[in-house]
């Protein structure tokens, strides 16, 4: 008998019929002799609808009330799911994040899990019930309701799987698994059977939209195997697991694309110690995540620093730069939100020379200019014009031999 955490995303529970079909699947999993814990997202685009409602009543709502509002979406799903399970003869009970013992810090709208106390979930399992847990939410050390950031139901599922020592965390979605590229961009993309945690971290961090990055970090840290699969076909999808040292890894497994970031350039700053420190301290204190950074070589003791931030943070980041512009002696601060990023990811890259050259040659062959470059041992990213991103992904997908027959 296995313990399986099954998480269903918004489209998987999008309407009554979808919820009934999920209930059937849970019943089948139970009938096969497994213990099941269900985690649900809000139905369809319901979270976005709630955000719109908030926009309509106040531009300055507090993060605490935002969390109160947004957690309602998952509460609706959990109650409906529990009822649907009852209708197919599966005894169950629903639990909010707080009831499920998900204790977070106090950072509303982007809370981090501090501790898991899933006693009530364990008890429900021992009583033969299927616990249905509302994703995306917890309760803070100040006893307020918090949310884990958009897409956070994935984190709920992985955290519960880790705390309950589940055998697998199944993430059900509307795609068949993790692909070698976004199938909307590359029609010849292939489903990957197996991806290592490290590769999946890079895929999620650079635009792969299947799993929230933090859930992958959590799974890697707690050794929770994830199985990403479709709730429309119920076919096996992609396993995200520990790297298998006995197996030769693909040099490049996936190409990702991302147009959610913008570039800021702080130009004409003196080339001396302390300048970058002052700039990035100001950004950090404003709570802004900086992604790629390049500093141009200086000709006459002045230099340009460019970096990328999420477009949603652009205004706040520009304001932070302007606050320090004078004190660091920068000539200008400018931004560009027409950039995009293409990335190649592969565990085998670290031992294969020539990958970088092939990526640059492929882009150059198609007249695509590279504006910024960043690397890790298993990833290579280039910032290019946003309107060239889709074709760049397709060309790279072919160049690295990933196209399906
Ligand atoms: N409903 C939340 C969102 O839309 C959480 C989730 O779906 O994972 O972000
Ligand atoms: Mg999601």
PDB file of C-alpha atoms and ligand atoms in Angstrom, residues 7-10 40-48 70 73-74 135-137 149-156 212, ligand 1:
ATOM      1  CA  UNK A   7      -2.763  17.678  -6.365  1.00  0.00           C
ATOM      2  CA  UNK A   8      -5.253  19.029  -8.882  1.00  0.00           C
ATOM      3  CA  UNK A   9      -4.700  22.413 -10.524  1.00  0.00           C
ATOM      4  CA  UNK A  10      -7.309  24.975 -11.527  1.00  0.00           C
ATOM      5  CA  UNK A  40      -6.853  21.309  -4.684  1.00  0.00           C
ATOM      6  CA  UNK A  41      -6.344  24.693  -6.354  1.00  0.00           C
ATOM      7  CA  UNK A  42      -9.083  27.236  -6.898  1.00  0.00           C
ATOM      8  CA  UNK A  43     -11.432  26.430  -9.794  1.00  0.00           C
ATOM      9  CA  UNK A  44     -10.276  27.675 -13.207  1.00  0.00           C
ATOM     10  CA  UNK A  45      -9.238  31.338 -13.153  1.00  0.00           C
ATOM     11  CA  UNK A  46     -11.078  31.997  -9.896  1.00  0.00           C
ATOM     12  CA  UNK A  47      -8.035  33.445  -8.105  1.00  0.00           C
ATOM     13  CA  UNK A  48      -7.624  36.012 -10.908  1.00  0.00           C
ATOM     14  CA  UNK A  70      -7.699  34.685  -2.160  1.00  0.00           C
ATOM     15  CA  UNK A  73     -10.992  30.073  -3.884  1.00  0.00           C
ATOM     16  CA  UNK A  74      -9.346  26.926  -2.571  1.00  0.00           C
ATOM     17  CA  UNK A 135      -3.812  24.418  -1.514  1.00  0.00           C
ATOM     18  CA  UNK A 136      -1.870  27.690  -1.498  1.00  0.00           C
ATOM     19  CA  UNK A 137      -2.547  28.639   2.128  1.00  0.00           C
ATOM     20  CA  UNK A 149       2.487  32.995  -3.576  1.00  0.00           C
ATOM     21  CA  UNK A 150       0.751  32.450  -6.917  1.00  0.00           C
ATOM     22  CA  UNK A 151       0.936  28.833  -7.992  1.00  0.00           C
ATOM     23  CA  UNK A 152       1.477  27.902  -4.345  1.00  0.00           C
ATOM     24  CA  UNK A 153      -0.755  24.819  -4.305  1.00  0.00           C
ATOM     25  CA  UNK A 154       2.204  22.919  -5.728  1.00  0.00           C
ATOM     26  CA  UNK A 155       4.136  23.827  -2.570  1.00  0.00           C
ATOM     27  CA  UNK A 156       1.256  22.681  -0.354  1.00  0.00           C
ATOM     28  CA  UNK A 212       6.209  26.416  -9.184  1.00  0.00           C
TER      29      UNK A 212
HETATM   30  N1  LIG B   1      -5.059  29.419  -6.923  1.00  0.00           N
HETATM   31  C1  LIG B   1      -3.721  29.905  -6.704  1.00  0.00           C
HETATM   32  C2  LIG B   1      -3.235  30.645  -7.944  1.00  0.00           C
HETATM   33  O1  LIG B   1      -3.957  30.775  -8.909  1.00  0.00           O
HETATM   34  C3  LIG B   1      -2.770  28.842  -6.287  1.00  0.00           C
HETATM   35  C4  LIG B   1      -2.571  27.721  -7.280  1.00  0.00           C
HETATM   36  O2  LIG B   1      -3.372  27.523  -8.184  1.00  0.00           O
HETATM   37  O3  LIG B   1      -1.586  26.998  -7.140  1.00  0.00           O
HETATM   38  O4  LIG B   1      -2.140  31.126  -7.947  1.00  0.00           O
END
